[in-house]
Amino acid sequence: MAITTKDHAIPHSSTVPANKGEVVQLFVRERDGTPLGLLPKRRAVLMLHGRSVPVLAGFDLRHKSYSWAEALAKAGYDVFLMDLQGSGRSPRPKMDDPRNVNPASQNLLKPRPPGFTPGPANYAFQLNNSNSDRDELHTVVEWIRKERKVDKIAFVGWSAAAFTMGPYAVNNPTKVESLFLLAPIFPPDGTSTPPNPLPQPGFPTFLGTRWGLESGWNTELSCVGQREPGMVEKAWAAIMENDPVGRTWGPPEGLSRIRNFVRWGWNRATAAQGDVLGGSVPVLIVYGDSDTQVNTSPPSANPELNFSVPALYDAVAGAHKLMVKLACAGHSVVWEAQHKNVHHLSKHWLKQLKVDGKTQGVFDMDTDGNLSPAP
């Protein structure tokens, strides 16, 4: 079946403090696999990135079978992928100026850009916040609903996407069909209220390196064959393809510009609010058994940095909730051998909203895709 691919620029009145009130164009890629004879029966899926990886690099890597978006499109879904401001191909306000990167990382800006002299930021604030991220998600959701004439959209989010998609689903249950969270970041005791003042002092941009990607990933490799040879290079190339400025900075392999955002409103209270999650919005949570980012061990004394996936499952108040732990998988599972099982699991979930025929429970999945109830 042919897959139609089209990139969209969605107008949005920005609520990011750095460009508040400006009409910006949010990047959305559509990969439409809806058979022509079934166009009135479209089913839309919206995919959202995490903190550091642009949406196309994470969900639409054009290498072998790694494109999750393509897998869902081939299954007959109309798939949309969006970048929030500060990431990928959406606007990156205040991030083009190398002085606005983390002061502790300014030494990485060698030898590019030429003539750069370290110094204080000319915009000394964090960039995005929970409100601005959810506002952007809302704009894209409303655009999809209108353009594709659908009432509800299935959400798929990786990592820090949970901070945006989780609370949005709680507050907009009539617009969200289901929630699939891969490796979700969840601080059960995180704050519910925004800090004062906003924007928060700081800087807009962190920097990531190719070596940082590889070294962090290496710490989560627990099985032979977990990562195919050459995948670090493929993933980094995809990140650089979606960062036209970052790839001209620092060493020849470039630097990744990572937005600095302040968050709130994603915790036990939110996950349980109104019995929405697990109620009118069914939830599937999937994570890798060697993912050290989603489960803080030992627990952090800072509740904002103390993360737990099982705590998210427990906090979801509704009965329609499932959790699957993947064997031999880390936080970068979208680029690991288990990616095929993630794709298969998501297709099964989107079609039936079940796992192994069940609508509630905790499971383990081995590398062959076999499910078993967790001990």
XYZ file of C-alpha atoms in Angstrom:
375
model
C 0.000 0.000 0.000
C 1.338 3.431 -0.976
C 2.164 5.832 1.846
C 1.605 9.534 1.232
C 4.148 11.765 2.971
C 3.550 15.497 3.325
C 5.086 18.186 5.530
C 2.811 20.865 6.971
C 3.412 24.262 8.585
C 0.679 24.830 11.163
C 0.071 28.482 12.191
C 0.210 29.021 15.942
C 0.164 32.124 18.130
C 3.162 31.457 20.338
C 2.922 31.421 24.127
C 6.637 30.748 24.540
C 7.865 33.790 26.521
C 10.741 34.415 24.096
C 8.383 35.081 21.154
C 5.005 35.405 22.830
C 2.259 36.629 20.519
C 4.155 35.935 17.302
C 2.465 33.719 14.735
C 4.869 30.843 14.127
C 4.718 27.775 11.925
C 4.806 24.470 13.797
C 6.320 21.583 11.870
C 4.089 18.555 11.315
C 4.816 15.619 9.037
C 1.949 13.483 7.825
C 2.436 9.881 6.739
C -0.961 8.780 5.532
C -1.650 5.101 5.116
C -5.448 5.287 4.982
C -6.648 3.230 1.973
C -8.398 5.452 -0.553
C -11.657 3.542 -0.281
C -11.737 4.122 3.466
C -11.053 7.845 3.613
C -14.292 8.607 5.537
C -13.046 6.179 8.199
C -9.672 7.776 8.872
C -7.992 7.046 12.177
C -5.439 9.647 13.177
C -2.349 9.074 15.292
C -0.214 11.924 16.655
C 3.389 11.228 17.675
C 5.392 13.555 19.945
C 9.108 13.603 20.729
C 10.864 13.770 24.080
C 13.373 16.252 25.452
C 16.400 15.879 23.211
C 15.555 14.029 19.971
C 13.609 15.705 17.120
C 10.446 13.860 16.159
C 11.665 12.717 12.726
C 14.910 11.313 14.130
C 13.036 9.360 16.778
C 9.904 8.232 14.952
C 10.682 8.388 11.228
C 14.261 7.166 10.872
C 14.548 6.080 7.239
C 16.783 3.082 7.839
C 15.656 -0.515 7.384
C 12.582 -1.109 9.582
C 13.209 1.633 12.155
C 10.524 4.126 11.066
C 7.719 3.725 13.587
C 5.593 6.244 11.683
C 5.909 4.209 8.505
C 4.981 1.009 10.323
C 1.771 2.604 11.593
C 0.994 4.154 8.204
C 1.387 0.754 6.551
C -1.128 -0.555 9.082
C -3.662 1.920 7.685
C -3.361 4.908 10.019
C -3.048 8.585 9.182
C 0.080 9.380 11.183
C 1.173 12.881 12.210
C 4.513 13.787 13.788
C 5.060 17.183 15.416
C 8.012 19.175 16.725
C 7.418 21.558 19.595
C 9.159 24.915 19.405
C 12.792 24.546 20.352
C 13.084 21.157 18.670
C 13.599 19.811 15.178
C 12.028 21.742 12.335
C 9.725 23.962 14.380
C 10.959 27.477 15.294
C 13.782 27.713 17.830
C 13.489 31.210 19.317
C 16.690 32.594 20.879
C 18.510 29.320 20.141
C 20.480 30.391 17.062
C 22.752 32.636 19.144
C 25.613 30.517 20.552
C 25.807 32.821 23.582
C 22.445 31.446 24.695
C 23.710 27.922 25.338
C 24.442 26.511 28.769
C 27.509 28.438 30.015
C 29.059 25.182 31.209
C 28.967 23.880 27.610
C 30.269 26.909 25.738
C 33.682 25.253 25.552
C 32.145 22.747 23.110
C 31.742 25.516 20.521
C 35.159 24.826 19.022
C 36.168 25.375 16.296
C 32.716 26.462 15.099
C 31.113 28.941 14.791
C 34.236 30.855 13.821
C 35.051 33.799 16.032
C 32.744 32.790 18.869
C 33.752 34.253 22.223
C 32.206 32.729 25.381
C 30.103 35.141 27.376
C 26.825 35.680 29.203
C 23.533 34.855 27.488
C 21.668 37.700 25.814
C 18.436 35.889 26.721
C 19.021 34.613 30.247
C 15.873 32.497 30.661
C 14.638 28.988 30.113
C 12.814 28.657 26.815
C 9.560 26.661 26.956
C 7.218 25.665 29.745
C 4.380 23.223 30.336
C 1.723 25.726 29.280
C 3.409 26.660 26.005
C 4.031 22.997 25.113
C 0.403 22.050 25.749
C -0.784 25.088 23.797
C 1.219 23.903 20.784
C -0.088 20.370 21.121
C -3.635 21.782 21.263
C -3.136 23.761 18.063
C -1.979 20.667 16.192
C -4.749 18.504 17.653
C -7.406 20.986 16.547
C -5.847 21.249 13.094
C -5.864 17.465 12.655
C -9.445 17.149 13.904
C -10.622 19.795 11.471
C -8.577 18.776 8.437
C -9.165 15.034 8.798
C -12.708 15.265 10.162
C -12.016 13.052 13.166
C -13.320 13.558 16.696
C -10.490 11.826 18.527
C -6.778 11.259 17.976
C -4.627 8.450 19.334
C -1.517 9.782 21.107
C 1.926 8.173 20.945
C 4.658 9.821 23.000
C 8.255 8.972 23.860
C 10.062 9.961 27.057
C 9.360 13.574 28.116
C 6.394 13.704 25.729
C 4.479 12.345 28.729
C 4.742 15.779 30.384
C 2.681 17.228 27.541
C 0.433 14.421 26.337
C -0.527 13.069 29.767
C -2.000 16.279 31.224
C -3.498 17.227 27.848
C -5.381 13.929 27.679
C -6.630 14.403 31.248
C -8.052 17.810 30.376
C -9.326 16.927 26.877
C -10.719 13.395 27.048
C -13.215 14.005 24.242
C -10.326 14.628 21.840
C -7.946 11.807 22.792
C -8.747 8.243 21.773
C -5.934 6.523 23.671
C -2.485 7.095 25.115
C 0.616 5.024 24.275
C 3.581 6.178 26.359
C 7.003 4.748 25.527
C 9.623 5.174 28.272
C 7.579 7.919 29.960
C 9.238 10.338 32.360
C 7.017 10.591 35.438
C 7.881 12.272 38.763
C 5.115 10.965 41.077
C 5.708 13.761 43.602
C 6.459 16.526 41.117
C 4.991 19.969 41.527
C 1.484 20.802 40.329
C 1.970 24.553 40.110
C 4.090 26.730 37.829
C 7.101 28.491 39.300
C 7.070 32.208 39.851
C 8.223 34.147 37.895
C 7.897 32.888 34.364
C 10.058 32.717 32.390
C 12.515 31.183 34.830
C 16.073 32.540 34.856
C 18.601 30.384 33.046
C 19.390 29.835 29.370
C 17.419 28.529 26.367
C 19.757 25.821 25.066
C 21.615 22.742 26.230
C 24.155 21.151 23.907
C 24.434 17.463 23.100
C 27.367 15.694 21.461
C 27.648 12.600 19.362
C 29.916 11.086 21.997
C 27.389 11.941 24.699
C 24.707 10.064 22.762
C 26.908 6.997 22.417
C 28.335 6.956 25.934
C 24.935 7.376 27.586
C 23.448 4.716 25.354
C 26.298 2.319 26.111
C 25.437 2.307 29.812
C 22.038 0.796 28.966
C 23.264 -2.042 26.765
C 22.566 -5.212 28.712
C 22.234 -7.853 25.971
C 24.186 -9.044 22.951
C 22.589 -7.634 19.816
C 20.545 -5.012 21.666
C 21.911 -2.341 19.316
C 22.731 -3.021 15.689
C 26.237 -1.930 14.601
C 26.241 1.556 13.105
C 23.066 2.743 14.834
C 24.842 5.499 16.778
C 25.928 7.000 13.473
C 22.455 6.595 11.934
C 20.732 8.203 14.925
C 23.208 11.088 15.142
C 22.965 11.758 11.409
C 19.175 11.960 11.737
C 19.441 14.378 14.666
C 21.848 16.568 12.685
C 19.585 16.443 9.623
C 16.913 18.106 11.758
C 19.188 20.759 13.278
C 20.475 23.038 10.494
C 22.277 25.342 12.927
C 23.586 22.798 15.423
C 25.263 20.810 12.695
C 27.406 23.874 11.893
C 28.632 24.215 15.494
C 31.482 22.640 17.390
C 33.402 19.640 16.005
C 32.910 18.309 12.449
C 30.080 16.018 13.572
C 28.168 19.036 14.933
C 26.240 19.613 18.152
C 22.633 18.952 19.051
C 20.649 21.924 20.384
C 18.314 20.822 23.169
C 15.601 23.127 24.446
C 15.623 24.060 28.125
C 12.076 23.912 29.492
C 10.431 24.200 32.895
C 7.656 21.749 33.706
C 4.879 21.132 36.184
C 1.509 19.390 36.464
C 2.487 15.777 35.732
C 2.371 13.703 38.912
C 0.199 11.314 40.923
C -2.579 13.861 41.273
C -2.700 14.576 37.529
C -2.600 10.915 36.509
C -5.542 10.149 38.805
C -7.567 13.287 38.040
C -11.188 12.521 37.227
C -10.406 8.868 36.489
C -9.820 10.006 32.889
C -6.601 8.072 32.279
C -7.518 4.428 32.223
C -11.168 5.467 31.898
C -12.318 7.347 28.816
C -8.661 7.465 27.698
C -7.137 3.956 27.831
C -3.408 3.906 28.609
C -0.571 1.616 27.553
C 2.843 2.172 29.149
C 5.938 0.502 27.643
C 9.538 0.701 28.830
C 12.827 -1.178 28.639
C 14.252 -3.267 31.436
C 17.648 -1.508 31.198
C 16.269 2.037 30.907
C 18.033 4.012 33.638
C 16.384 7.317 32.759
C 12.784 6.466 33.606
C 13.385 4.770 36.969
C 15.653 6.737 39.294
C 17.886 4.427 41.293
C 18.697 5.124 44.025
C 15.737 7.492 44.510
C 16.564 11.180 44.232
C 15.948 13.478 47.186
C 14.645 16.016 44.644
C 11.030 15.013 43.831
C 11.294 16.728 40.457
C 14.094 14.342 39.465
C 12.758 11.181 41.062
C 11.162 9.221 38.206
C 9.229 5.943 38.231
C 7.301 4.114 35.504
C 5.575 1.671 37.895
C 4.437 4.684 39.939
C 2.720 6.019 36.812
C 0.876 2.741 36.299
C -0.218 2.762 39.937
C -1.302 6.413 39.743
C -3.597 5.920 36.729
C -6.964 5.633 38.444
C -9.025 4.030 35.693
C -9.170 0.277 35.118
C -8.219 0.306 31.403
C -4.459 0.475 31.841
C -1.598 -1.798 30.860
C 2.159 -1.805 31.317
C 4.746 -3.808 29.381
C 8.427 -4.128 30.285
C 10.655 -5.016 27.337
C 13.611 -7.337 27.786
C 16.978 -6.142 26.461
C 15.872 -2.550 25.868
C 16.947 0.880 27.072
C 15.685 4.432 26.723
C 16.742 4.504 23.061
C 14.584 1.478 22.236
C 13.261 3.224 19.091
C 16.732 2.550 17.608
C 17.301 -0.874 19.165
C 16.460 -4.446 18.177
C 13.244 -4.345 20.203
C 11.861 -1.576 17.969
C 10.010 -4.141 15.851
C 8.156 -5.448 18.881
C 7.311 -1.890 19.920
C 5.840 -1.283 16.458
C 3.844 -4.512 16.606
C 2.612 -3.786 20.112
C 1.469 -0.288 19.136
C -0.426 -1.568 16.081
C -2.176 -4.172 18.196
C -2.979 -1.546 20.827
C -4.361 0.987 18.366
C -6.606 -1.645 16.790
C -7.873 -3.442 19.879
C -6.871 -1.366 22.936
C -5.738 -4.605 24.513
C -2.544 -6.484 25.325
C -2.671 -10.274 25.170
C -6.450 -9.971 25.127
C -6.526 -8.024 28.379
C -7.374 -4.428 29.227
C -5.537 -4.348 32.548
C -2.320 -5.797 33.864
C 1.456 -5.747 33.903
C 3.431 -7.837 31.412
C 6.943 -8.729 30.341
C 7.878 -9.037 26.669
C 10.905 -11.023 25.528
C 12.966 -10.314 22.439
C 10.781 -12.637 20.338
C 7.710 -10.588 21.210
C 6.257 -13.135 23.593
C 4.187 -11.688 26.430
C 3.879 -13.108 29.903
C 2.285 -11.752 33.073
C 4.878 -9.991 35.211
C 5.803 -11.799 38.431
